[in-house]
PDB file of C-alpha atoms in Angstrom:
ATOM      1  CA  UNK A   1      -8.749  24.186 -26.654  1.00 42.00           C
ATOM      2  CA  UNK A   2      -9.733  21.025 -24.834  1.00 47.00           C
ATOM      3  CA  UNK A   3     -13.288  19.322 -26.114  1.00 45.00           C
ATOM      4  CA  UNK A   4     -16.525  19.873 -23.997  1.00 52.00           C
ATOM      5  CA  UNK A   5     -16.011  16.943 -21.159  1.00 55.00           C
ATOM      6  CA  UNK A   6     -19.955  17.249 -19.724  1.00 66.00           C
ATOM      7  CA  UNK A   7     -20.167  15.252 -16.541  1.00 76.00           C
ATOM      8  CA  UNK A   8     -17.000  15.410 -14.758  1.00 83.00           C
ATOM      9  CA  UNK A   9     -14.170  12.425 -15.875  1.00 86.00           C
ATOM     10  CA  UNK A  10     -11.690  11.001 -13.697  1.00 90.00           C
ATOM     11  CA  UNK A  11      -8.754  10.159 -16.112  1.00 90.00           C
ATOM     12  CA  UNK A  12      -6.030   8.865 -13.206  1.00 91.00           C
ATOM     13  CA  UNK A  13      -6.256   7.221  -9.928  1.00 93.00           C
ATOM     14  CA  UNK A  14      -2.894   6.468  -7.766  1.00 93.00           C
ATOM     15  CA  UNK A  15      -2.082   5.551  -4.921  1.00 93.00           C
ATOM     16  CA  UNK A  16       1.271   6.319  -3.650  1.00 93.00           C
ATOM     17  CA  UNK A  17       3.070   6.565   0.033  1.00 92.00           C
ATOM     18  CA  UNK A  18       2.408  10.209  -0.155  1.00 92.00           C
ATOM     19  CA  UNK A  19       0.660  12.471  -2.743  1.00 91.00           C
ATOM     20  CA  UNK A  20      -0.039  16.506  -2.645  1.00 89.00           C
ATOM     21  CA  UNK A  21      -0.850  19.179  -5.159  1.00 87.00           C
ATOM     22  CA  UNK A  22       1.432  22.167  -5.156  1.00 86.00           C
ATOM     23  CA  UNK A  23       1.325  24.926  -7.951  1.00 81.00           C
ATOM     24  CA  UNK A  24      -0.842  23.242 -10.426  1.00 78.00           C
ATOM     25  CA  UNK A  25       1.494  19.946 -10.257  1.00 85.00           C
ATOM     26  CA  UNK A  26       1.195  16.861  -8.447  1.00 88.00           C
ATOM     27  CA  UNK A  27       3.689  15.540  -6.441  1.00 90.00           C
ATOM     28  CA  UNK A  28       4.227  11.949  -5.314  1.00 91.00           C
ATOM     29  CA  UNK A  29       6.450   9.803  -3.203  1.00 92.00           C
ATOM     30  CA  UNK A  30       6.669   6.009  -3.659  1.00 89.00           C
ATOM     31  CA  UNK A  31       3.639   6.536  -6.631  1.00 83.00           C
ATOM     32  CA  UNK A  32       2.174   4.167  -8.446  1.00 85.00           C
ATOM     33  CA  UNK A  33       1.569   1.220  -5.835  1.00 84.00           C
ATOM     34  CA  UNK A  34       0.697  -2.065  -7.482  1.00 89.00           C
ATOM     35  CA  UNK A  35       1.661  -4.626  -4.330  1.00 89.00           C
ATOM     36  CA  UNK A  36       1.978  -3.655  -0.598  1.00 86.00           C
ATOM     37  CA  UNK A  37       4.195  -5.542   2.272  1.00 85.00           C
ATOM     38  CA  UNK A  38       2.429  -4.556   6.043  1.00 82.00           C
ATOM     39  CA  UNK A  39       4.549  -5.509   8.647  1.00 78.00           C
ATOM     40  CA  UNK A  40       1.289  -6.951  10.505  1.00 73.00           C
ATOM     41  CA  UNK A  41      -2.449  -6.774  10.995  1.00 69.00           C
ATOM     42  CA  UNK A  42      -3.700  -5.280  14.403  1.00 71.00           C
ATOM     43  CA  UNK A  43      -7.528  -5.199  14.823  1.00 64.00           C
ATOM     44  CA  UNK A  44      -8.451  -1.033  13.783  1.00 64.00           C
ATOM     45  CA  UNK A  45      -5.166  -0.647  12.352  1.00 72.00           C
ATOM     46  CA  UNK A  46      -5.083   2.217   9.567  1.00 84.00           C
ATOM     47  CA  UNK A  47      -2.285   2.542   7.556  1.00 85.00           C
ATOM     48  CA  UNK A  48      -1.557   5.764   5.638  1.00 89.00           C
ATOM     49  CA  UNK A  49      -1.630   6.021   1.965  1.00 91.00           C
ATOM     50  CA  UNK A  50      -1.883   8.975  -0.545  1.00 92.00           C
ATOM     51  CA  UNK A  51      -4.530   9.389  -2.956  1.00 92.00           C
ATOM     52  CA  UNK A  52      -3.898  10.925  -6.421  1.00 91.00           C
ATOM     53  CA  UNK A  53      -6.504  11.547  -9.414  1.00 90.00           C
ATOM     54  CA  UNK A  54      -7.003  13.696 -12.172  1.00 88.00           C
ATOM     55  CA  UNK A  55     -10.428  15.337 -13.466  1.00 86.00           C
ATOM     56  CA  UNK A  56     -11.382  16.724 -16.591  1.00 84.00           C
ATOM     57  CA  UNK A  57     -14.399  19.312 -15.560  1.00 80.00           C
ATOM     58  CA  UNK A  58     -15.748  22.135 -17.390  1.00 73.00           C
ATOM     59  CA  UNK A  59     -15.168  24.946 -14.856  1.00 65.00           C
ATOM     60  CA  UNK A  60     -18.298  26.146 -15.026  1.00 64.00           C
ATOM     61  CA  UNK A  61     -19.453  23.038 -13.490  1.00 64.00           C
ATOM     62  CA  UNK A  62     -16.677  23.278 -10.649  1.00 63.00           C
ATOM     63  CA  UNK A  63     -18.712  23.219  -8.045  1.00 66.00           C
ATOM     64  CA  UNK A  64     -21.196  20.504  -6.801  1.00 72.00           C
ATOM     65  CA  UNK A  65     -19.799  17.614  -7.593  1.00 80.00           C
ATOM     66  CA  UNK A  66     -18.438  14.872  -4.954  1.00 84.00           C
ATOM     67  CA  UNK A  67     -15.483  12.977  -5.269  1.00 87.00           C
ATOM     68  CA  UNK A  68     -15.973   8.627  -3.422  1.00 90.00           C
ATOM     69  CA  UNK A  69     -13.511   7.147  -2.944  1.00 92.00           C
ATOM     70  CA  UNK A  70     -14.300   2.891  -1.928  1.00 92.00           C
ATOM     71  CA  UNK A  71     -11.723   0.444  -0.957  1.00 92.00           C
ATOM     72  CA  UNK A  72     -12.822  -3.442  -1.266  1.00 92.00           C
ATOM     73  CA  UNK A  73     -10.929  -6.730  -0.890  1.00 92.00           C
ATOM     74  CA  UNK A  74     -10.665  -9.539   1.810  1.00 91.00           C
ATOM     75  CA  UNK A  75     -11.966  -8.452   5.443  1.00 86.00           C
ATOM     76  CA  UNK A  76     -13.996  -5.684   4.754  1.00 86.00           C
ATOM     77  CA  UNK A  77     -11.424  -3.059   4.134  1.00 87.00           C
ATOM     78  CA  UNK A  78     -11.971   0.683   4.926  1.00 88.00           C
ATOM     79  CA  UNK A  79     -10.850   4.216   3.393  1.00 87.00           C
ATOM     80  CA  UNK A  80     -10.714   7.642   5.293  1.00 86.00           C
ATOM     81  CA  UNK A  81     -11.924   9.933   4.664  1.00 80.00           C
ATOM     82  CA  UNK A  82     -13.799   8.476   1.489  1.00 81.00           C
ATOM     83  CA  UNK A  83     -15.258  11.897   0.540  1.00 83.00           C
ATOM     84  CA  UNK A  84     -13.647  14.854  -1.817  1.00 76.00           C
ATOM     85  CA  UNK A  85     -15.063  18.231  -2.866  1.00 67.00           C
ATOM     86  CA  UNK A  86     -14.065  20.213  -6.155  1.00 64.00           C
ATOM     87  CA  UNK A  87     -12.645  23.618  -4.791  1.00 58.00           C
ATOM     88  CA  UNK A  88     -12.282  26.238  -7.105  1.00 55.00           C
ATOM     89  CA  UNK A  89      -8.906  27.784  -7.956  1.00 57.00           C
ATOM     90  CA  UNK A  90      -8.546  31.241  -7.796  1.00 56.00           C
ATOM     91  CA  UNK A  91      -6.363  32.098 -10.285  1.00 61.00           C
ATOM     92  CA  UNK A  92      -8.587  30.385 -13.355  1.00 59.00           C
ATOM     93  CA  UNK A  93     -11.022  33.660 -14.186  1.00 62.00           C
ATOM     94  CA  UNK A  94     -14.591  32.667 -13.527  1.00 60.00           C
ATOM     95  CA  UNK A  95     -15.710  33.401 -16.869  1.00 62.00           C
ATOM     96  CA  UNK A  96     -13.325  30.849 -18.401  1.00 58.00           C
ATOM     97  CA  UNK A  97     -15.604  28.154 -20.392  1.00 52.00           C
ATOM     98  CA  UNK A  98     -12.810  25.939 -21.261  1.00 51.00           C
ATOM     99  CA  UNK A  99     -12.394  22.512 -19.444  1.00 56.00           C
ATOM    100  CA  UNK A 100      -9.860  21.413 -17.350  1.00 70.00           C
ATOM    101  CA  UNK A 101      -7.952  19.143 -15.162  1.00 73.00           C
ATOM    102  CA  UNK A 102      -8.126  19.397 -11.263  1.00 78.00           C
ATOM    103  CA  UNK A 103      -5.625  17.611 -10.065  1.00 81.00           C
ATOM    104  CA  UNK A 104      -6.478  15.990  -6.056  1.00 85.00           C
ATOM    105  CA  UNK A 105      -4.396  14.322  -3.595  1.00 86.00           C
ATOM    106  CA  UNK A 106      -5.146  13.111   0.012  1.00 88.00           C
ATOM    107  CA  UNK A 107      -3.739  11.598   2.451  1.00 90.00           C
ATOM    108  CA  UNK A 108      -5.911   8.876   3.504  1.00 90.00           C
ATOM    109  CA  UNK A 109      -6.329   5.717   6.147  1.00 91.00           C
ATOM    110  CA  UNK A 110      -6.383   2.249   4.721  1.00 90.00           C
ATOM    111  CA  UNK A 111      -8.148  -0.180   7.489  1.00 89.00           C
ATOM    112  CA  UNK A 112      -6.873  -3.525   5.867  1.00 88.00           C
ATOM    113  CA  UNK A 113      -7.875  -6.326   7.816  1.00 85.00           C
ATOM    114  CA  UNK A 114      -6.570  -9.264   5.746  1.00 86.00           C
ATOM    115  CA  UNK A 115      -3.818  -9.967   2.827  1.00 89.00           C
ATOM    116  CA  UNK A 116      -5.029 -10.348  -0.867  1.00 93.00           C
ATOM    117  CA  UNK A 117      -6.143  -7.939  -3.873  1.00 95.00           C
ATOM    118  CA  UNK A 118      -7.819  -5.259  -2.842  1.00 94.00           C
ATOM    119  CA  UNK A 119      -8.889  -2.306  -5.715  1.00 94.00           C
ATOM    120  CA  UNK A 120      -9.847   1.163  -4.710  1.00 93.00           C
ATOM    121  CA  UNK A 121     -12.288   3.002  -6.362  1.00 93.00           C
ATOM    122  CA  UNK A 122     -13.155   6.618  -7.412  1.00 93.00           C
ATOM    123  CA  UNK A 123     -16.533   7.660  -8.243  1.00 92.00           C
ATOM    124  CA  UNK A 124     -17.779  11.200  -9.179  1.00 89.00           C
ATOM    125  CA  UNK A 125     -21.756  11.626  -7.908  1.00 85.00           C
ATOM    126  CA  UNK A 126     -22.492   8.135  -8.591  1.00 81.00           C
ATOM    127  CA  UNK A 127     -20.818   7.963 -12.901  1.00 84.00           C
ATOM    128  CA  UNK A 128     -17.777   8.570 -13.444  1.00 82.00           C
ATOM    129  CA  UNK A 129     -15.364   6.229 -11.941  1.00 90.00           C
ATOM    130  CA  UNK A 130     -11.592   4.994 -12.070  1.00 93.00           C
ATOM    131  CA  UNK A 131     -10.285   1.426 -10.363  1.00 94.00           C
ATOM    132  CA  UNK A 132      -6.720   0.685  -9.333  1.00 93.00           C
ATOM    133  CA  UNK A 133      -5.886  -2.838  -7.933  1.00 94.00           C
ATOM    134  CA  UNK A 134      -3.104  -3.618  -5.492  1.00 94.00           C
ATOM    135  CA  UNK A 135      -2.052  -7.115  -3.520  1.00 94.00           C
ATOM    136  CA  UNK A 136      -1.601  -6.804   0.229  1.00 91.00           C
ATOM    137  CA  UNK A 137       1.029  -8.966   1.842  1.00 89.00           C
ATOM    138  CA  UNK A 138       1.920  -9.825   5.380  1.00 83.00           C
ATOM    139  CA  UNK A 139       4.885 -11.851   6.012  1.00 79.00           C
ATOM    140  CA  UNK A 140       5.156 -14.996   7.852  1.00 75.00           C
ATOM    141  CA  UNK A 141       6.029 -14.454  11.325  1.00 69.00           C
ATOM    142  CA  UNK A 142       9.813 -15.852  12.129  1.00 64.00           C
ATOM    143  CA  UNK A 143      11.044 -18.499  13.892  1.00 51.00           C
ATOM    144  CA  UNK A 144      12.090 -17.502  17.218  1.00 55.00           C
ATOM    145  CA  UNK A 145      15.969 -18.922  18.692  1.00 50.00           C
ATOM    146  CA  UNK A 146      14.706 -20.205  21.808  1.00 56.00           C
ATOM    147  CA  UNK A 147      17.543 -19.935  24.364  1.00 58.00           C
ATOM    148  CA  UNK A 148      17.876 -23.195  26.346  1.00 56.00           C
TER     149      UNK A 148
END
């Protein structure tokens, strides 16, 4: 039996090319990012990432709490969505005291305006939180052959 968690704790945060729960399990492609090449910065360009976490919550405290999800660094980056809801599973009996993990991925938007280290940041109602950094690069544009 797990120990009494209280307010909800995030004990992972992730960020991967592509993250989704399946079955109880999380599942992640490219996971774990700790640098990032973009081939270039447009003005409003969004560039897809998955989210992953993990959450220990007592189950009878399931519901309610809010999941934020920030994203800081040079340029005034942006995350969306930036906004996650507990949902219950269905196959854990209501009457189950015991705490557990929720596992929840999302794919999200990254609006990256500029290279450097940029951390995103999970927050449960305001307490709880988990930080993961990562260092956006954008390589030098090539010399062109000019044909003469």
């Amino acid at each position: 039996m797990m120990p009494d968690v209280g307010h909800p704790r995030i004990e992972f945060l992730v960020l991967a090319d592509r993250a989704e729960v399946s079955g109880g399990k999380l599942y992640m492609m490219g996971g774990c990012w700790d640098r990032v090449q973009l081939p270039a910065l447009e003005p409003r360009a969004m560039f897809p990432a998955g989210v992953a976490m993990r959450v220990l919550v007592a189950i009878d405290d399931l519901a309610g709490y809010t999941v934020s999800l920030s994203l800081t660094g040079p340029g005034e980056p942006t995350i969306v969505p930036n906004k996650f809801q507990f949902l219950r599973d269905v196959q854990i009996p209501a009457d189950q005291p015991s705490p557990l993990a929720v596992l929840i991925a999302s794919e999200c938007f990254l609006g990256i305006k500029s290279s450097g280290v940029h951390r995103l940041r999970a927050t449960i109602d305001g307490g709880d939180f988990a930080e993961t950094r990562f260092l956006v690069t954008i390589p030098e544009p090539s010399a062109r052959a000019v044909a003469t």
